[in-house]
Structure formats: structure tokens, C-alpha cells
PDB file of C-alpha atoms in Angstrom:
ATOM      1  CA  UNK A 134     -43.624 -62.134  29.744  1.00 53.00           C
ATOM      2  CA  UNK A 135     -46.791 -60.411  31.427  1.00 55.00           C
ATOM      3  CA  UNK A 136     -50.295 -60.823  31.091  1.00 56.00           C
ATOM      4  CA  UNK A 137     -52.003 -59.025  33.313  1.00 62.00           C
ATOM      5  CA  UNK A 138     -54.224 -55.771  33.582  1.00 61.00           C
ATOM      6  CA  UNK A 139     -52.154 -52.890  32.549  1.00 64.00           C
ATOM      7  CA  UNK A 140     -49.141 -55.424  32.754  1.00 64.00           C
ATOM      8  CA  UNK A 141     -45.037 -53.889  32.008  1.00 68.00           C
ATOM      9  CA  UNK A 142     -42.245 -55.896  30.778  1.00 63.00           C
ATOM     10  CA  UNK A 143     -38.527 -54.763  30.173  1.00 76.00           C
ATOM     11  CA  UNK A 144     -35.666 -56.243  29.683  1.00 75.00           C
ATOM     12  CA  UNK A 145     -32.488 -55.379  29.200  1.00 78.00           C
ATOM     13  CA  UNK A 146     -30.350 -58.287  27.638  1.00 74.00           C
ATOM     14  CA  UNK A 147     -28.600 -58.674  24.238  1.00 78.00           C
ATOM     15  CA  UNK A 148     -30.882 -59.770  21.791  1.00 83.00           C
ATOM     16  CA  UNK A 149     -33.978 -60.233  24.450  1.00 93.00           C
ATOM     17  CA  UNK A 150     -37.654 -59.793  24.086  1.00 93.00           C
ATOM     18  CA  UNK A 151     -39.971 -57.938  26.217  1.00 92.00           C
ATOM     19  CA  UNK A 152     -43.924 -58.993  25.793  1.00 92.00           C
ATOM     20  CA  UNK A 153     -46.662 -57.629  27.028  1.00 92.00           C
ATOM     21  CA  UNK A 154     -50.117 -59.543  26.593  1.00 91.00           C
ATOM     22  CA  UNK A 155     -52.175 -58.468  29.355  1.00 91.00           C
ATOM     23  CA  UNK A 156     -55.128 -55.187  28.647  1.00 92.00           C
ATOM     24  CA  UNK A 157     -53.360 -51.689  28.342  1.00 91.00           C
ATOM     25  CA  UNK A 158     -50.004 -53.376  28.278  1.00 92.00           C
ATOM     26  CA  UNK A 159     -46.707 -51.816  27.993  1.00 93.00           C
ATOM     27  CA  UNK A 160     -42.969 -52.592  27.241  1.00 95.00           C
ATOM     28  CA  UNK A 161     -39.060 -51.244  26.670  1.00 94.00           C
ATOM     29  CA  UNK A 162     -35.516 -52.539  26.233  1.00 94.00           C
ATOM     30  CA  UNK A 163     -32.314 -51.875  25.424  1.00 95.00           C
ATOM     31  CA  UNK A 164     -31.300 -51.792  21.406  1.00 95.00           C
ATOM     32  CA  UNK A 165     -31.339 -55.025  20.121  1.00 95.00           C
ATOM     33  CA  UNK A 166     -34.847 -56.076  21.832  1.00 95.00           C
ATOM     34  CA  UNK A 167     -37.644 -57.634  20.374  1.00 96.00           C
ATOM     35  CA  UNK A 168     -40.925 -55.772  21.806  1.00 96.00           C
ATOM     36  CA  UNK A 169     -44.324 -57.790  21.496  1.00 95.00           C
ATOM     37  CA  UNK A 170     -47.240 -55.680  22.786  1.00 95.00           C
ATOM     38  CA  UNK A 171     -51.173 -56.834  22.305  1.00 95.00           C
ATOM     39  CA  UNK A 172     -53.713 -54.380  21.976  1.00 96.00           C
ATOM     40  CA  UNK A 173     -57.479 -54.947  23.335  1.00 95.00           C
ATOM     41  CA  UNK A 174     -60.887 -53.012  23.285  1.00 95.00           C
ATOM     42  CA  UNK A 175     -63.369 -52.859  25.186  1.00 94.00           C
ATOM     43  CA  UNK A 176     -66.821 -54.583  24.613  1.00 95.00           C
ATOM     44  CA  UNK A 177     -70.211 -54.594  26.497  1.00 96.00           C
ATOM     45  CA  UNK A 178     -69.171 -58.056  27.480  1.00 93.00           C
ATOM     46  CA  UNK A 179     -65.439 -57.330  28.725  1.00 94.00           C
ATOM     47  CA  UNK A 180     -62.668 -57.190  26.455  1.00 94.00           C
ATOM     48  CA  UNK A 181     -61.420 -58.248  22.789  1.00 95.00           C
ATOM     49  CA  UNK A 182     -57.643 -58.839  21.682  1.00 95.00           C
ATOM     50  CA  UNK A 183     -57.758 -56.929  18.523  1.00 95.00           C
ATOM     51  CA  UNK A 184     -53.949 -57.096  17.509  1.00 97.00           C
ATOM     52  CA  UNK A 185     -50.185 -57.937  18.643  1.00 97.00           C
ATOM     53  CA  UNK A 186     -47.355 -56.666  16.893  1.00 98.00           C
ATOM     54  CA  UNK A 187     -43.496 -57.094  17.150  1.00 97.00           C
ATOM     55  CA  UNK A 188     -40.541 -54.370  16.639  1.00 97.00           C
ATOM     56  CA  UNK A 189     -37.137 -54.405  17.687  1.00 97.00           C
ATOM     57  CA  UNK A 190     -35.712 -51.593  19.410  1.00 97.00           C
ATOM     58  CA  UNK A 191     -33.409 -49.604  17.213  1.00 96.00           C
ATOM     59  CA  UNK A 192     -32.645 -46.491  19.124  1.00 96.00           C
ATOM     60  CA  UNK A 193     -34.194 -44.449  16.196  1.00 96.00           C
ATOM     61  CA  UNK A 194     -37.622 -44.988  15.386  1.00 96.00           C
ATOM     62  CA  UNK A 195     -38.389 -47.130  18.728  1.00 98.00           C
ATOM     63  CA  UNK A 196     -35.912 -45.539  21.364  1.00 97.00           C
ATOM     64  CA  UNK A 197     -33.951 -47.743  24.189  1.00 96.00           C
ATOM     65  CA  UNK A 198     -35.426 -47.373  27.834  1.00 94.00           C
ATOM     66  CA  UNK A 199     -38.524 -46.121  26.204  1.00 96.00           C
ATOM     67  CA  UNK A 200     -42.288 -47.655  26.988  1.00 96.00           C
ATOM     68  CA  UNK A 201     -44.628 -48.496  24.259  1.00 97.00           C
ATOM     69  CA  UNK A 202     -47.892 -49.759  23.648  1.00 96.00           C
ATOM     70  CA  UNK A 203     -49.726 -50.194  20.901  1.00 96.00           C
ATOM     71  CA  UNK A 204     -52.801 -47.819  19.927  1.00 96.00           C
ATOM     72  CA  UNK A 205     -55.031 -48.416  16.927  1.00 96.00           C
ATOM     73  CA  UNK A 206     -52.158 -50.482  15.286  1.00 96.00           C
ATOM     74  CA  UNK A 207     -49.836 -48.224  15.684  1.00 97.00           C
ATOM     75  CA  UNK A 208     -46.083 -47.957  18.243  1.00 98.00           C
ATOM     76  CA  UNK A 209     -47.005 -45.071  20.620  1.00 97.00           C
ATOM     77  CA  UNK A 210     -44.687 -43.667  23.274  1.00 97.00           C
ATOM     78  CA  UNK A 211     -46.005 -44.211  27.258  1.00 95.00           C
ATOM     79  CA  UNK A 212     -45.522 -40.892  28.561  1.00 89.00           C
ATOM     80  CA  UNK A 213     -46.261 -41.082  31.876  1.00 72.00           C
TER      81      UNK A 213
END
């Protein structure tokens, strides 16, 4: 679990969860994790938690060893 700035979480075990909370957040894990990502925005007065969602990794539509975050509600691919 992370909730820092721009905080990262994998992991890697069977049946695990990766979860990101912190502003510009990202996770990944093998197939079989549970990713939980938050998504915030920014406001004159600092920053708003507009969402979290939750998606396990099944190698197809959300691919192992892969970061995500969420944008605008949706699962999008870190490529850094």
C-alpha cells in the first residue's frame, strides 16, 4: 500500500493486491492481482480524490508487469 505523491506499488504474489492511493499513483502485478489505483485533480486549493477503482490483472485486457493508473475513470497504461 502507498500513499504518497506520485506513489508505485507492485506486487508479485498469488492472489495479492497492489494499491496505490497517493496523487498520480501507479501500480502492476503478476496475473491473479487485485490493482486499486485512486485518481485526484487538481483544485485552486490543492487536490480532490475524484475516484478509486479495482481490476484484477488478467494478462489480457490489464497485462502482468504492466503499470497503470487511472485517467478520467478509465485503466491507462504508464508508459514511461
Amino acid at each position: 500500500y502507498n500513499s504518497g505523491y506520485s506513489s508505485v506499488d507492485s506486487n508479485s504474489g498469488d492472489r495479492s493486491v497492489a494499491l496505490s492511493w497517493g496523487i498520480d499513483g501507479k501500480v502492476s502485478g503478476s496475473i491473479g492481482t487485485t490493482l486499486i489505483c485512486a485518481e485526484w485533480k487538481e483544485t485552486k486549493n490543492g487536490y480532490e480524490k475524484v475516484g478509486a477503482k479495482l481490476i484484477e490483472v488478467d494478462g489480457k485486457k490489464i497485462k502482468a508487469d504492466t503499470f497503470y493508473t487511472l485517467k478520467n475513470g478509465k485503466w491507462t497504461e504508464v508508459k514511461d
